[in-house]
Short mmCIF file of C-alpha atoms in Angstrom, two decimals:
data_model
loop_
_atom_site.label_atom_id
_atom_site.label_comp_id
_atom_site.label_asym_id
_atom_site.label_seq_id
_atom_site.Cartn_x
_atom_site.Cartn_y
_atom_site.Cartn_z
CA UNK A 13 67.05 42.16 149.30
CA UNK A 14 66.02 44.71 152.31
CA UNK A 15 69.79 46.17 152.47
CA UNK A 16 69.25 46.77 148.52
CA UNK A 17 65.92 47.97 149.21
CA UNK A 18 66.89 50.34 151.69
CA UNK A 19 70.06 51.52 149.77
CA UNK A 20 67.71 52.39 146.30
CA UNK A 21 65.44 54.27 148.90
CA UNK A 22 68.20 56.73 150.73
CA UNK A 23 69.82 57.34 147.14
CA UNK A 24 66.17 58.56 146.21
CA UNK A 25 65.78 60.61 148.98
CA UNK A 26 69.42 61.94 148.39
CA UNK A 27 68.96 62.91 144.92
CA UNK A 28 66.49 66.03 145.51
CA UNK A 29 68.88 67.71 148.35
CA UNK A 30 71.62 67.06 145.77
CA UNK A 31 69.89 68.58 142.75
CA UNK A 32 69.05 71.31 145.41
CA UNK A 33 72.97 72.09 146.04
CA UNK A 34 73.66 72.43 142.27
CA UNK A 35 74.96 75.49 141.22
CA UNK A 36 72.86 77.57 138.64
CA UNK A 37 74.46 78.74 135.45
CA UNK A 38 76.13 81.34 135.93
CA UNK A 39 74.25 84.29 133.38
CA UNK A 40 77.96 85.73 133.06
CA UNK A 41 78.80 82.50 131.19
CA UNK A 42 76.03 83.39 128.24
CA UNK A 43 77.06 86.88 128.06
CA UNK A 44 79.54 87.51 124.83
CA UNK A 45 83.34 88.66 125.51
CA UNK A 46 84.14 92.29 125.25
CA UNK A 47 86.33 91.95 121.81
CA UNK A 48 83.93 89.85 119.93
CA UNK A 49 81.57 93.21 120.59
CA UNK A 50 84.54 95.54 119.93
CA UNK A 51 86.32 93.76 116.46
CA UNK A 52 83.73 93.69 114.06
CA UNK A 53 83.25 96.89 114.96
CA UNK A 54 86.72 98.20 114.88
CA UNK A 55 87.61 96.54 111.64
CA UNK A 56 84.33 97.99 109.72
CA UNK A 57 85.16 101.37 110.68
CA UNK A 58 89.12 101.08 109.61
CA UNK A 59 88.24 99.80 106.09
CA UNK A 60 85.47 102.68 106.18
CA UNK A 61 87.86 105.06 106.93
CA UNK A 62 90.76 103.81 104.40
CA UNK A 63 88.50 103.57 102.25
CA UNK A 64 87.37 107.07 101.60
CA UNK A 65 90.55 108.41 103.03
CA UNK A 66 92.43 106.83 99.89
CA UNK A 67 89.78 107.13 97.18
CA UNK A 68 88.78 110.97 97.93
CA UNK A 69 91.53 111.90 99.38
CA UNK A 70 93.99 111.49 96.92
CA UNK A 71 91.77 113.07 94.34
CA UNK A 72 91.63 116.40 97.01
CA UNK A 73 94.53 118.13 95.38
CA UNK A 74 96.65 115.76 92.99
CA UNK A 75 99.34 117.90 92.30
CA UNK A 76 102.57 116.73 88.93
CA UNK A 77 105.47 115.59 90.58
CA UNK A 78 108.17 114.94 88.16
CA UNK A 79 105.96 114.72 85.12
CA UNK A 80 108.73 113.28 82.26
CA UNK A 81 108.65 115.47 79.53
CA UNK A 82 110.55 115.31 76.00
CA UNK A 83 111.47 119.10 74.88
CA UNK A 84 114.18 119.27 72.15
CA UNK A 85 115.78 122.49 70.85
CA UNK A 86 119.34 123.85 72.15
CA UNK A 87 117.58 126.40 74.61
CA UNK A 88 113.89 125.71 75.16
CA UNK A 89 114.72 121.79 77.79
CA UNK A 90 116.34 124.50 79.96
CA UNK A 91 113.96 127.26 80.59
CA UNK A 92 111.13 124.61 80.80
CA UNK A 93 112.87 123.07 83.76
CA UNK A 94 113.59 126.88 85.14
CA UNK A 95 110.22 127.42 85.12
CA UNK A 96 107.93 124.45 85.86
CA UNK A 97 110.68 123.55 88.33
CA UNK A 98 109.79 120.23 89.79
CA UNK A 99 106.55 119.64 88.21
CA UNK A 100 108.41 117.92 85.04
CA UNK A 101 111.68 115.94 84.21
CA UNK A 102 112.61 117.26 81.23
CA UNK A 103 114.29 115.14 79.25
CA UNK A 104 115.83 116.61 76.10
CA UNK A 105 115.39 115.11 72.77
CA UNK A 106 118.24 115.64 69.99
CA UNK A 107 115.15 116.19 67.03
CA UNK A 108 111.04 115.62 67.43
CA UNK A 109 111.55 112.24 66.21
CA UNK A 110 113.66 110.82 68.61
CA UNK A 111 111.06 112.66 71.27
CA UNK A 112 107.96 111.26 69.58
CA UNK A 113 109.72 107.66 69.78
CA UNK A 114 110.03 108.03 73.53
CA UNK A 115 106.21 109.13 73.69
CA UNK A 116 105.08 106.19 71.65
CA UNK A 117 107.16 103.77 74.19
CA UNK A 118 106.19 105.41 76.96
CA UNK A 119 108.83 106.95 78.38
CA UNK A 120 107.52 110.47 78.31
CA UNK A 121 104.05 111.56 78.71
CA UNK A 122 104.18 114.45 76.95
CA UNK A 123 106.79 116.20 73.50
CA UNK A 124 107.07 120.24 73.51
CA UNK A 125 109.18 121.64 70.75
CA UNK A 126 108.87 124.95 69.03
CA UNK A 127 107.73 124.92 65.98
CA UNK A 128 108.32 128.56 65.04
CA UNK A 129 109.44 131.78 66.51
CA UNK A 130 106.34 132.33 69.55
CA UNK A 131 104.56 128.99 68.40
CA UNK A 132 104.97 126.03 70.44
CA UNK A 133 103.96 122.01 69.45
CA UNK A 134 102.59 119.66 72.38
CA UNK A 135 102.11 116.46 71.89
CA UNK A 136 100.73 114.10 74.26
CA UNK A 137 99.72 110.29 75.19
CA UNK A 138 96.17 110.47 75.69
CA UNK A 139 96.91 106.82 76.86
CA UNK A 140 98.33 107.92 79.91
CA UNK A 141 95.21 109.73 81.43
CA UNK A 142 93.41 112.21 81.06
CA UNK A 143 94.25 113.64 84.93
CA UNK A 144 98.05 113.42 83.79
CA UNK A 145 97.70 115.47 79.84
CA UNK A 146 95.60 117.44 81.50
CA UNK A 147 98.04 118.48 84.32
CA UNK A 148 100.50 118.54 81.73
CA UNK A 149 98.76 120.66 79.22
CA UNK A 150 98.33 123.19 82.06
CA UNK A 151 101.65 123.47 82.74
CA UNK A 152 102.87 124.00 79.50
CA UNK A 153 99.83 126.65 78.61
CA UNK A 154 100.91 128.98 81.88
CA UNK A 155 104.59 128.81 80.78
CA UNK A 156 103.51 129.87 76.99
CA UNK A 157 100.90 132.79 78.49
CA UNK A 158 104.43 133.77 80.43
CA UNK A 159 106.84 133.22 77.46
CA UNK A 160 104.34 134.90 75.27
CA UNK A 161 103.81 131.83 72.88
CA UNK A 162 101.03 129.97 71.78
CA UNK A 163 100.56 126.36 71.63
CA UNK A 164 98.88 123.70 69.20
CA UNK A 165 98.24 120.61 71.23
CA UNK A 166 97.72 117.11 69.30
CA UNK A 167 97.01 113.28 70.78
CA UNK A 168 99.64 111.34 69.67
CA UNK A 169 98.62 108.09 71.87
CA UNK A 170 94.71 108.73 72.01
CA UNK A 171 92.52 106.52 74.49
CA UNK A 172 90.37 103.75 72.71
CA UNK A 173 87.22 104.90 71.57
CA UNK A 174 85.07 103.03 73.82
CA UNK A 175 87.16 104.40 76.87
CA UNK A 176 87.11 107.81 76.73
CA UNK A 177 88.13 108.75 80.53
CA UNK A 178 91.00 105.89 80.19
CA UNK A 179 89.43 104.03 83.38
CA UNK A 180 88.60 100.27 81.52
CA UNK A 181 92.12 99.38 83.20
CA UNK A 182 91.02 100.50 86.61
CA UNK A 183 87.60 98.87 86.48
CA UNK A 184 89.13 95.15 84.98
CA UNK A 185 91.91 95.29 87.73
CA UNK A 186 89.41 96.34 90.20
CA UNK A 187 86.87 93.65 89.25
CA UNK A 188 89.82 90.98 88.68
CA UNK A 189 91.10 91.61 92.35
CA UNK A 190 88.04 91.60 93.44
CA UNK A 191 87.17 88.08 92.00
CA UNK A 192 90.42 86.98 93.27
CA UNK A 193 89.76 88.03 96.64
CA UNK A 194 86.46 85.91 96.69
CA UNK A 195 87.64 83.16 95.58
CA UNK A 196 90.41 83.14 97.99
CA UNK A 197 88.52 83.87 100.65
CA UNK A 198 85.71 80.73 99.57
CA UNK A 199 89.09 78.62 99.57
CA UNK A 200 89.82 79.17 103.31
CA UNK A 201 86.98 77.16 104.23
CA UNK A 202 87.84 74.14 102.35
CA UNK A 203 90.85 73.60 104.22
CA UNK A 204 88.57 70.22 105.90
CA UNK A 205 87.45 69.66 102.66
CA UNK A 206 90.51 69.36 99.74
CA UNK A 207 94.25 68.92 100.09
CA UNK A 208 96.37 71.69 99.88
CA UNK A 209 97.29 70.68 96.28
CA UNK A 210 93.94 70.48 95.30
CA UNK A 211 93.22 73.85 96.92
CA UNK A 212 96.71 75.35 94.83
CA UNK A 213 94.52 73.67 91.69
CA UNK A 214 91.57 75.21 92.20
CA UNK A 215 92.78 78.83 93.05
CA UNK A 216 95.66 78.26 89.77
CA UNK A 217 92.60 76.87 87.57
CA UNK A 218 89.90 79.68 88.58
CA UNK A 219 92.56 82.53 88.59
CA UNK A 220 93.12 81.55 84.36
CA UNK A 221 89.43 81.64 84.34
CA UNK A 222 89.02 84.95 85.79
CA UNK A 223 91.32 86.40 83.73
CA UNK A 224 90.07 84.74 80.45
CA UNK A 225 86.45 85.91 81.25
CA UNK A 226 87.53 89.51 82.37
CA UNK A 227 89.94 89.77 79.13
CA UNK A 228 87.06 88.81 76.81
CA UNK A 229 84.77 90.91 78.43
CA UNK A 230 86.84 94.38 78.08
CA UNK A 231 88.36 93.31 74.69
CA UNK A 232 86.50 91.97 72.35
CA UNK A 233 83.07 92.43 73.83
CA UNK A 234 83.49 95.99 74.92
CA UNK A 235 86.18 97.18 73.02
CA UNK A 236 87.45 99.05 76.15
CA UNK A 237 91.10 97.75 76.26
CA UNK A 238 92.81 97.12 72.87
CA UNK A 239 94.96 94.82 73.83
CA UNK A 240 96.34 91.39 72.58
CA UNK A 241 93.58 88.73 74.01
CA UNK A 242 96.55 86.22 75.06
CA UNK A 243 99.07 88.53 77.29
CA UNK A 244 96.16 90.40 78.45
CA UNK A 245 94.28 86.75 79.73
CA UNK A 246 97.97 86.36 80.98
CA UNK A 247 98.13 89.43 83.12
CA UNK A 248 94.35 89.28 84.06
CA UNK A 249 94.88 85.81 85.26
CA UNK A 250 98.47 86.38 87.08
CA UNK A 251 96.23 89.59 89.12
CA UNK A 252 93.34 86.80 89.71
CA UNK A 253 96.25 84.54 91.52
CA UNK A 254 98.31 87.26 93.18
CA UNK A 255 94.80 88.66 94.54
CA UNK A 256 93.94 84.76 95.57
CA UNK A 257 96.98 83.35 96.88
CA UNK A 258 97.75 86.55 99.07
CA UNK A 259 93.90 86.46 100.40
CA UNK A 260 94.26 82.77 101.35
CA UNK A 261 97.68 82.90 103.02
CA UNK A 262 96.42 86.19 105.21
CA UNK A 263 93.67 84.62 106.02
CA UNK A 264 95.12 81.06 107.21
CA UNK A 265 98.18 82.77 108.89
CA UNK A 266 96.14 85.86 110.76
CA UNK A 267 92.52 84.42 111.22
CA UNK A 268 89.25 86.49 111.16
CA UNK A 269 91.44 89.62 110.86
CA UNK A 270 93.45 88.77 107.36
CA UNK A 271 90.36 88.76 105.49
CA UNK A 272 89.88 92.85 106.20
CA UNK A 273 93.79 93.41 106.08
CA UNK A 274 93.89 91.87 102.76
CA UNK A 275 90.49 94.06 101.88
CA UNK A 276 92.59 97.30 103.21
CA UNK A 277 95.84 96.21 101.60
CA UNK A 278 94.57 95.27 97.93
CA UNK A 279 91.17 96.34 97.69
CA UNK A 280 91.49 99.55 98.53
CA UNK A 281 95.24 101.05 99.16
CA UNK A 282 96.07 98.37 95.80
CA UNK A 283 93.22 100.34 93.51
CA UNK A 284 93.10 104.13 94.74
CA UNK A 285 96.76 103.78 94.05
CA UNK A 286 97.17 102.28 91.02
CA UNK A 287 97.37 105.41 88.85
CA UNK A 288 94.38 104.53 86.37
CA UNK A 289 92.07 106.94 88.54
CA UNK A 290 94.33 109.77 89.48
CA UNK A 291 97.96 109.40 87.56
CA UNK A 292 100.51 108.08 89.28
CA UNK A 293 102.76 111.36 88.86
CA UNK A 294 99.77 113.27 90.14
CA UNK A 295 100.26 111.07 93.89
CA UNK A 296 101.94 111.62 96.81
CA UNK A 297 105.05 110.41 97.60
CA UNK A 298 103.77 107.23 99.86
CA UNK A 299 100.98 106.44 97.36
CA UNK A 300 103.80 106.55 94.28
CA UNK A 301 106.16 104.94 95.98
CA UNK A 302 103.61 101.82 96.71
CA UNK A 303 101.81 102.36 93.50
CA UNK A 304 103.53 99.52 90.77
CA UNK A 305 104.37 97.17 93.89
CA UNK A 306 100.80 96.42 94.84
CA UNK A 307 99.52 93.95 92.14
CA UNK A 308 96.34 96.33 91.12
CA UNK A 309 98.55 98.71 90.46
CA UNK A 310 101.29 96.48 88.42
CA UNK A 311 98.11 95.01 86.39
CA UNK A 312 97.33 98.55 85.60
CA UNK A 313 100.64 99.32 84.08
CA UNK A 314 100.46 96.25 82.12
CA UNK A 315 96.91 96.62 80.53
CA UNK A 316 98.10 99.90 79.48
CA UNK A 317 101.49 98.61 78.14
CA UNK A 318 99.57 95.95 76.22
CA UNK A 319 96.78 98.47 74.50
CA UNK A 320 98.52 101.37 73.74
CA UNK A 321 102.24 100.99 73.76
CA UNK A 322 103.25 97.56 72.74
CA UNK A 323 104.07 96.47 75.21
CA UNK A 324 107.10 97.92 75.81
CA UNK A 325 107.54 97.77 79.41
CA UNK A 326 105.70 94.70 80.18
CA UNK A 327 108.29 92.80 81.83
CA UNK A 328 108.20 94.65 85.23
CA UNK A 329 104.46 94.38 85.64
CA UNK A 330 104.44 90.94 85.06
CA UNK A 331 107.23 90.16 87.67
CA UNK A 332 105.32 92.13 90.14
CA UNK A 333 101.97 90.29 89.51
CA UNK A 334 104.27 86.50 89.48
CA UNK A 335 106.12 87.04 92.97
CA UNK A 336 102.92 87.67 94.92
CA UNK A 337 101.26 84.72 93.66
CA UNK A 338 104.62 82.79 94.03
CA UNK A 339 105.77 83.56 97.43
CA UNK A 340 101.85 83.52 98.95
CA UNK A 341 101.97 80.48 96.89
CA UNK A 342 105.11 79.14 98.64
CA UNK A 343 104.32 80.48 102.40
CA UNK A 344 101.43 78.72 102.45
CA UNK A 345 103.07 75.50 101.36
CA UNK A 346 105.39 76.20 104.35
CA UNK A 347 102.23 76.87 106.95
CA UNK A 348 101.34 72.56 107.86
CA UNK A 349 105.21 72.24 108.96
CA UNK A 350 105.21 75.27 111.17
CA UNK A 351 101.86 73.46 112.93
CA UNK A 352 103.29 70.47 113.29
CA UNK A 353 106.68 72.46 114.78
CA UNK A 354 104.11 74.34 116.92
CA UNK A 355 101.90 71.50 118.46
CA UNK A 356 105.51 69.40 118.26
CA UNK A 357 107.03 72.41 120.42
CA UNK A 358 103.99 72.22 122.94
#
C-alpha cells in the first residue's frame, strides 16, 4: 500500500518535468506549402491569359485562307484564282446551277458568274457568317473595281430572322459545354457517393436533358436556330456528354489541375475556335486545323448543317461529338483497374 503510495507520488512529481521537456509545435508546421500559394495562382492567370489571347486575338486580323468559291464560265475560275491568289479555292462550276447546288449543300460559300459583258452575279450563304460573306464580298468587289465590272450581290442561304449576326450556334454550344462541364465537374465528387454506373447514368441522363432544354430553348422558343427539334436535341445532347465525360475523366485522372485544363481545352480554345464567332476560313492555321476536332466546334458545324443546309454534312460532326463522349466514357471505365494495378504494384 506505501510502495503504491510512493510510486503514484514520484509519477506525479515526474509528470510536470516531463510536460516541461515537450517540444512546442513547431510554427513551420502551420505555415502552408509554397505550391498550394503558387497553383491557384498560376492556373488563374493561364486561363486569364488563354482566354483573351484566343477570343481577341483571333478577331485582331482574321484574314480568308482558302475561301471555296464556285465561279463558272470558260475564262472567269482562272483569273479569279490569278488574282485573289490564295484567299479562295475556286472551284469551277460547268453552269450557275450546278454552282448554286454546291452553295445550297454547303460546299462553297460563295457563286460568282458573269452575268453580262462588265456585270458580275455573287451569290452567297448568309448561313455561313457574316465575317466569312463579308470577307468574301470584299474580295470579289476589289477584283471587279480592278477588272472594271460591277457586281449585284444576293443571299442565297440567308441567316434566320431572329439571328441576324449568325451567333445562336455559338451561344447554344457555348452554353451546352458549359452545362456539360458543370455537371461533370459536380460528378467528381460523388465518386464516395454512387457507383461508377450510376455516375455513367446520371452524366448519360442529364447530358439528353441538357440538350433537350437548350434545343427547345433556341428553336422553338427563340426561333434562333431553325433546325429539326430531334437531331438538334441529338447533337445538343451528344456536346452535353462529350463536354461531361471529358471533364470527369480529366478531373479523376489529373486532380485539382484537370478541372482548369479541361476549362482551357473546351471552354475556351473549343469556343474561340469553333468558327461561329470568326469563320473558320478566316483562322489561322493552328486554330483551323483544331477547329471541327474540338466538340464546340463539331456542334457548331452541326447546328448549322441542321438549320440551313439539310443537313448535308452531318455525319462528321456527329462522329466527332460520339468519340469524345465514348472514349472519356471508356477511359474512365478503365481508371478502378489501373488503382488496383497501382496499390497491387506497391
Amino acid at each position: 500500500m506505501t510502495l503504491s503510495t510512493a510510486s503514484a507520488a514520484e509519477r506525479e512529481r515526474q509528470r510536470p518535468a516531463t510536460a516541461e521537456r515537450k517540444p512546442e509545435p513547431s510554427r513551420r508546421a502551420d505555415r502552408p506549402p509554397v505550391k498550394a500559394w503558387l497553383q491557384p495562382v498560376l492556373i488563374s492567370l493561364i486561363v486569364v491569359a488563354a482566354f483573351i489571347a484566343c477570343y481577341v486575338g483571333l478577331q485582331r486580323d482574321p484574314q480568308p485562307h482558302r475561301v471555296p468559291v464556285a465561279v463558272t464560265g470558260p475564262s472567269l475560275p482562272g483569273e479569279i484564282q490569278h488574282a485573289l491568289g490564295d484567299a479562295v479555292e475556286v472551284h469551277p462550276a460547268a453552269d450557275a446551277a450546278t454552282a448554286r447546288h454546291a452553295l445550297e449543300r454547303h460546299e462553297v460559300v460563295a457563286v460568282l458568274d458573269a452575268a453580262a459583258p462588265g456585270r458580275l452575279n455573287l451569290q452567297i450563304a448568309g448561313a455561313a457568317g457574316v465575317s466569312t460573306t463579308s470577307a468574301v464580298s470584299r474580295l470579289v468587289d476589289a477584283y471587279a473595281q480592278g477588272a472594271g465590272a460591277h457586281v449585284t450581290t444576293s443571299d442565297v442561304v440567308p441567316l434566320a430572322e431572329h439571328d441576324a449576326r449568325g451567333l445562336a450556334g455559338f451561344y447554344v454550344a457555348f452554353g451546352v459545354s458549359l452545362a456539360g462541364f458543370v455537371l461533370g465537374s459536380n460528378v467528381l465528387g460523388l465518386a464516395g457517393v454512387m457507383r461508377l454506373r450510376h455516375r455513367y447514368f446520371l452524366l448519360g441522363g442529364a447530358s439528353a436533358a441538357i440538350g433537350t432544354v437548350g434545343a427547345i430553348v433556341v428553336g422553338p422558343v427563340l426561333g434562333a436556330a431553325p433546325a429539326p427539334l430531334v437531331p438538334l436535341v441529338f447533337v445538343l445532347a451528344l456536346l452535353a456528354a462529350a463536354t461531361a465525360f471529358t471533364t470527369k475523366l480529366l478531373g479523376a485522372f489529373l486532380g485539382p489541375v484537370g478541372l482548369p485544363v479541361t476549362t482551357l481545352v473546351l471552354l475556351t480554345v473549343g469556343n474561340a475556335t469553333s468558327g461561329a464567332v470568326i469563320g473558320a476560313d478566316l483562322l489561322p492555321s493552328w486554330a483551323r486545323a483544331v477547329s471541327a476536332l474540338l466538340p464546340p466546334g463539331a456542334a457548331v458545324r452541326g447546328i448549322a448543317d441542321l438549320s440551313y443546309y439539310d443537313g448535308a454534312h452531318l455525319a462528321g460532326p456527329v462522329l466527332t461529338l460520339a468519340l469524345w463522349a465514348v472514349v472519356a466514357g471508356f477511359v474512365l471505365s478503365l481508371r478502378p483497374r489501373l488503382m488496383r494495378r497501382r496499390a497491387a504494384g506497391a
